[in-house]
C-alpha cells in the first residue's frame, strides 16, 4: 500500500494546489484551523469544489481533518505552502526594489508569477536582493528550508495615547489601503506615535515623522506595529513623574 508520504510526493503542485495550500496556511495562522467555508471565501470558489479539493489534498497527505472545525496542514502541506509564500514574497520584493513597482501593484503580479517561476530564478532573485527577510508589506519571507517568523503583532488601533511604535506589516491584498498608507508616509519601519483617539470609534490622530495624520479605526486595525521599548523614546521628565 502506498504510504501518505509517497502520495504527497506524487501530487503535482499545480497552480490550484498551491493556491489552496497557501490559503489554508494563512487561515491556519489566523485561526489555528482552516474552516472549509473560509477556504471557499478566500479563494472565491464554491464550497462544493473546496470539498473535492480538500479530499484530494488530504488523500495525498497534505492535510489532516479536524472534526467539526476544518483542516490543518501536515508537515508536507506546510512545507509546500511556505515554498509558494517564499516565492510570492521574493517576487514582490524584487518588483518593488529592482523594477520600481509601487507597493500597491505587486501583489497581483506575484500571484501569477509565483506559480510560473523556476526555483532557480527565485533563488537568483533572492541572491540579487541580498536575501531579504521581509517583503515590501513587512511580511516575513520563509527561508528555503521552510522556517518563518510568524510572531503575532499588535495593531495600530491597540496603541495607547502617547505610545510610540514602529510599523511592522500590513496586508498586501487591498491596493487602496496601500496607496493611502503611502500618501501619509506610513510604511514598514516607520515610527509612529498615537496622539489622540476620538471616543466612540472615532478617528485616531497619529504623528508620523513630523506630520500628524488622522486615520479611521478600521484602517488602524489592519496595520501591525511593534511598540518601541527603547528608553530613549520616553522623555526623562515624564518617566520621573510616573514613578513619583
Ligand atoms: Zn502579495
Short mmCIF file of C-alpha atoms and ligand atoms in Angstrom, two decimals:
data_model
loop_
_atom_site.label_atom_id
_atom_site.label_comp_id
_atom_site.label_asym_id
_atom_site.label_seq_id
_atom_site.Cartn_x
_atom_site.Cartn_y
_atom_site.Cartn_z
CA UNK A 1 0.00 0.00 0.00
CA UNK A 2 1.19 3.49 -0.84
CA UNK A 3 2.10 5.50 2.27
CA UNK A 4 0.87 9.08 2.63
CA UNK A 5 4.40 10.35 2.25
CA UNK A 6 4.84 8.69 -1.16
CA UNK A 7 1.43 10.02 -2.16
CA UNK A 8 2.40 13.60 -1.26
CA UNK A 9 5.46 13.33 -3.44
CA UNK A 10 3.29 12.25 -6.35
CA UNK A 11 0.70 15.02 -6.34
CA UNK A 12 1.83 17.67 -8.79
CA UNK A 13 1.97 21.14 -7.30
CA UNK A 14 -0.30 22.71 -9.86
CA UNK A 15 -1.47 26.30 -9.56
CA UNK A 16 -4.77 25.41 -7.81
CA UNK A 17 -2.99 23.06 -5.38
CA UNK A 18 -0.51 25.80 -4.48
CA UNK A 19 -3.29 28.37 -4.04
CA UNK A 20 -5.25 26.05 -1.74
CA UNK A 21 -2.26 25.22 0.42
CA UNK A 22 -1.32 28.91 0.69
CA UNK A 23 -4.88 29.96 1.59
CA UNK A 24 -5.14 27.18 4.20
CA UNK A 25 -1.78 28.20 5.67
CA UNK A 26 -2.95 31.81 6.01
CA UNK A 27 -6.26 30.81 7.63
CA UNK A 28 -4.48 28.42 9.97
CA UNK A 29 -2.05 31.16 11.03
CA UNK A 30 -5.01 33.36 12.00
CA UNK A 31 -7.49 30.84 13.41
CA UNK A 32 -5.48 27.69 14.20
CA UNK A 33 -7.69 25.66 11.83
CA UNK A 34 -8.92 26.41 8.30
CA UNK A 35 -12.71 26.05 8.03
CA UNK A 36 -13.92 24.84 4.62
CA UNK A 37 -16.25 27.83 4.26
CA UNK A 38 -13.35 30.23 4.91
CA UNK A 39 -11.24 28.47 2.29
CA UNK A 40 -14.10 28.94 -0.20
CA UNK A 41 -14.34 32.65 0.64
CA UNK A 42 -10.57 33.17 0.48
CA UNK A 43 -10.32 31.55 -2.96
CA UNK A 44 -13.70 32.83 -4.23
CA UNK A 45 -14.83 29.34 -5.23
CA UNK A 46 -17.96 27.31 -4.49
CA UNK A 47 -17.93 25.32 -1.22
CA UNK A 48 -18.62 22.13 -3.22
CA UNK A 49 -15.40 22.41 -5.19
CA UNK A 50 -13.49 23.14 -1.99
CA UNK A 51 -14.76 19.86 -0.52
CA UNK A 52 -13.45 17.96 -3.54
CA UNK A 53 -10.01 19.55 -3.49
CA UNK A 54 -9.69 19.17 0.28
CA UNK A 55 -10.44 15.45 -0.03
CA UNK A 56 -7.72 15.15 -2.67
CA UNK A 57 -5.17 17.10 -0.64
CA UNK A 58 -5.92 15.02 2.48
CA UNK A 59 -5.65 11.80 0.48
CA UNK A 60 -2.21 12.85 -0.71
CA UNK A 61 -1.02 13.68 2.79
CA UNK A 62 -1.06 17.49 2.65
CA UNK A 63 -3.92 17.97 5.12
CA UNK A 64 -5.47 16.44 8.20
CA UNK A 65 -9.16 16.82 9.03
CA UNK A 66 -10.02 18.39 12.37
CA UNK A 67 -13.51 17.05 13.21
CA UNK A 68 -16.23 19.72 13.01
CA UNK A 69 -13.70 22.53 12.59
CA UNK A 70 -11.96 22.16 9.23
CA UNK A 71 -8.45 21.16 8.17
CA UNK A 72 -4.85 21.63 9.19
CA UNK A 73 -1.71 21.28 7.08
CA UNK A 74 0.59 18.32 7.65
CA UNK A 75 4.36 18.91 7.62
CA UNK A 76 4.34 18.23 3.85
CA UNK A 77 1.46 20.65 3.34
CA UNK A 78 3.11 23.34 5.40
CA UNK A 79 6.40 22.91 3.52
CA UNK A 80 4.62 23.26 0.17
CA UNK A 81 2.63 26.31 1.34
CA UNK A 82 5.74 28.06 2.65
CA UNK A 83 7.54 27.39 -0.61
CA UNK A 84 4.81 29.26 -2.53
CA UNK A 85 4.74 32.05 0.07
CA UNK A 86 8.53 32.43 -0.19
CA UNK A 87 8.23 32.72 -3.97
CA UNK A 88 5.43 35.28 -3.71
CA UNK A 89 7.25 37.49 -1.22
CA UNK A 90 10.60 37.38 -3.03
CA UNK A 91 8.84 38.32 -6.27
CA UNK A 92 7.10 41.25 -4.57
CA UNK A 93 10.43 42.39 -3.12
CA UNK A 94 12.12 42.20 -6.50
CA UNK A 95 9.30 44.05 -8.27
CA UNK A 96 9.44 46.96 -5.80
CA UNK A 97 13.15 47.26 -5.10
CA UNK A 98 14.59 46.49 -8.52
CA UNK A 99 11.84 47.20 -11.01
CA UNK A 100 10.38 50.21 -9.22
CA UNK A 101 6.79 48.96 -8.90
CA UNK A 102 4.72 50.79 -6.28
CA UNK A 103 3.85 48.53 -3.34
CA UNK A 104 0.12 48.52 -4.16
CA UNK A 105 0.70 46.92 -7.58
CA UNK A 106 2.98 43.97 -6.86
CA UNK A 107 0.52 41.51 -5.30
CA UNK A 108 -1.37 40.61 -8.48
CA UNK A 109 1.87 40.23 -10.48
CA UNK A 110 3.32 37.98 -7.75
CA UNK A 111 0.12 35.90 -7.63
CA UNK A 112 0.70 34.96 -11.26
CA UNK A 113 4.49 34.64 -11.25
CA UNK A 114 4.71 32.56 -8.04
CA UNK A 115 3.44 29.52 -9.95
CA UNK A 116 5.49 30.04 -13.08
CA UNK A 117 8.99 30.95 -11.89
CA UNK A 118 11.53 28.14 -11.51
CA UNK A 119 13.21 27.52 -8.14
CA UNK A 120 16.47 28.66 -9.71
CA UNK A 121 15.00 32.00 -10.76
CA UNK A 122 13.55 32.62 -7.28
CA UNK A 123 16.86 31.82 -5.57
CA UNK A 124 18.76 34.04 -8.01
CA UNK A 125 16.34 36.88 -7.23
CA UNK A 126 16.90 36.27 -3.50
CA UNK A 127 20.67 36.50 -4.00
CA UNK A 128 20.32 39.66 -6.12
CA UNK A 129 18.25 41.22 -3.32
CA UNK A 130 20.76 40.21 -0.61
CA UNK A 131 18.45 37.58 0.95
CA UNK A 132 15.66 39.83 2.22
CA UNK A 133 13.81 38.73 5.37
CA UNK A 134 10.66 40.83 4.77
CA UNK A 135 8.62 41.66 1.71
CA UNK A 136 7.60 45.26 0.84
CA UNK A 137 4.49 44.96 3.06
CA UNK A 138 6.57 43.78 6.00
CA UNK A 139 5.53 40.11 5.77
CA UNK A 140 8.28 37.68 6.80
CA UNK A 141 9.87 35.73 3.94
CA UNK A 142 10.13 31.99 4.74
CA UNK A 143 13.62 30.51 4.35
CA UNK A 144 14.40 27.83 1.75
CA UNK A 145 14.15 25.16 4.47
CA UNK A 146 10.69 26.40 5.47
CA UNK A 147 11.17 28.38 8.66
CA UNK A 148 9.28 31.63 9.07
CA UNK A 149 8.97 34.23 11.81
CA UNK A 150 5.19 34.45 12.35
CA UNK A 151 5.28 36.39 15.62
CA UNK A 152 1.90 37.93 16.40
CA UNK A 153 1.89 41.72 16.48
CA UNK A 154 -0.37 44.33 17.99
CA UNK A 155 -2.24 46.66 15.69
CA UNK A 156 -2.05 50.42 15.45
CA UNK A 157 -5.55 50.57 16.98
CA UNK A 158 -4.22 48.92 20.17
CA UNK A 159 -1.72 51.71 20.90
CA UNK A 160 -2.46 53.86 23.94
CA UNK A 161 -2.31 57.64 23.69
CA UNK A 162 1.33 58.72 23.82
CA UNK A 163 2.60 55.26 22.92
CA UNK A 164 5.26 55.04 20.25
CA UNK A 165 5.69 52.15 17.86
CA UNK A 166 7.29 51.05 14.65
CA UNK A 167 5.10 49.87 11.81
CA UNK A 168 5.81 46.22 11.06
CA UNK A 169 3.34 44.92 8.48
CA UNK A 170 0.15 45.45 6.53
CA UNK A 171 -1.81 43.02 4.36
CA UNK A 172 -0.85 43.16 0.68
CA UNK A 173 -4.40 42.47 -0.55
CA UNK A 174 -6.00 45.92 -0.52
CA UNK A 175 -4.35 48.27 -3.05
CA UNK A 176 -6.46 51.27 -1.98
CA UNK A 177 -5.34 50.89 1.62
CA UNK A 178 -1.72 50.59 0.49
CA UNK A 179 -1.99 53.75 -1.61
CA UNK A 180 -3.47 55.65 1.31
CA UNK A 181 -0.71 54.48 3.66
CA UNK A 182 1.89 55.59 1.11
CA UNK A 183 0.21 59.02 0.97
CA UNK A 184 0.55 59.51 4.73
CA UNK A 185 4.10 58.03 4.60
CA UNK A 186 3.26 55.06 6.82
CA UNK A 187 5.29 52.04 5.72
CA UNK A 188 7.11 49.16 7.43
CA UNK A 189 9.88 50.57 9.59
CA UNK A 190 8.21 53.98 10.03
CA UNK A 191 7.99 55.30 13.60
CA UNK A 192 4.50 56.33 14.65
CA UNK A 193 3.08 57.83 17.86
CA UNK A 194 -0.57 57.73 18.95
CA UNK A 195 -1.51 61.35 19.64
CA UNK A 196 -5.25 61.19 20.25
CA UNK A 197 -8.20 58.83 19.97
CA UNK A 198 -11.66 60.24 19.45
CA UNK A 199 -14.27 58.43 21.59
CA UNK A 200 -16.94 56.04 20.30
CA UNK A 201 -14.81 54.59 17.49
CA UNK A 202 -13.93 57.98 16.05
CA UNK A 203 -10.73 58.85 14.18
CA UNK A 204 -7.24 58.37 15.59
CA UNK A 205 -4.58 61.05 15.30
CA UNK A 206 -1.09 59.77 14.59
CA UNK A 207 2.25 61.50 14.43
CA UNK A 208 4.31 60.14 11.56
CA UNK A 209 7.70 61.82 11.37
CA UNK A 210 6.87 65.47 11.99
CA UNK A 211 3.39 65.39 10.42
CA UNK A 212 0.07 64.46 12.01
CA UNK A 213 -2.40 62.26 10.16
CA UNK A 214 -5.92 61.13 11.00
CA UNK A 215 -6.95 57.55 10.29
CA UNK A 216 -10.11 55.57 10.88
CA UNK A 217 -10.13 52.72 13.41
CA UNK A 218 -10.77 50.12 10.68
CA UNK A 219 -7.55 51.15 8.93
CA UNK A 220 -5.66 51.14 12.24
CA UNK A 221 -6.78 47.57 12.90
CA UNK A 222 -5.12 46.44 9.68
CA UNK A 223 -1.70 47.91 10.42
CA UNK A 224 0.56 45.79 12.62
CA UNK A 225 3.05 47.51 14.88
CA UNK A 226 5.76 46.75 17.39
CA UNK A 227 5.87 49.12 20.37
CA UNK A 228 9.21 50.90 20.72
CA UNK A 229 10.52 49.95 24.14
CA UNK A 230 13.78 51.88 23.81
CA UNK A 231 14.11 54.00 26.98
CA UNK A 232 15.35 56.97 24.94
CA UNK A 233 11.90 57.42 23.44
CA UNK A 234 10.39 58.19 26.85
CA UNK A 235 11.18 61.76 27.96
CA UNK A 236 13.12 61.57 31.29
CA UNK A 237 10.77 64.03 33.00
CA UNK A 238 7.69 62.01 32.10
CA UNK A 239 9.29 58.87 33.48
CA UNK A 240 10.20 60.59 36.73
CA UNK A 241 6.66 61.86 37.30
CA UNK A 242 5.16 58.39 36.80
CA UNK A 243 7.42 56.87 39.43
CA UNK A 244 6.55 59.66 41.86
ZN1 LIG B 1 1.17 39.62 -2.14
#
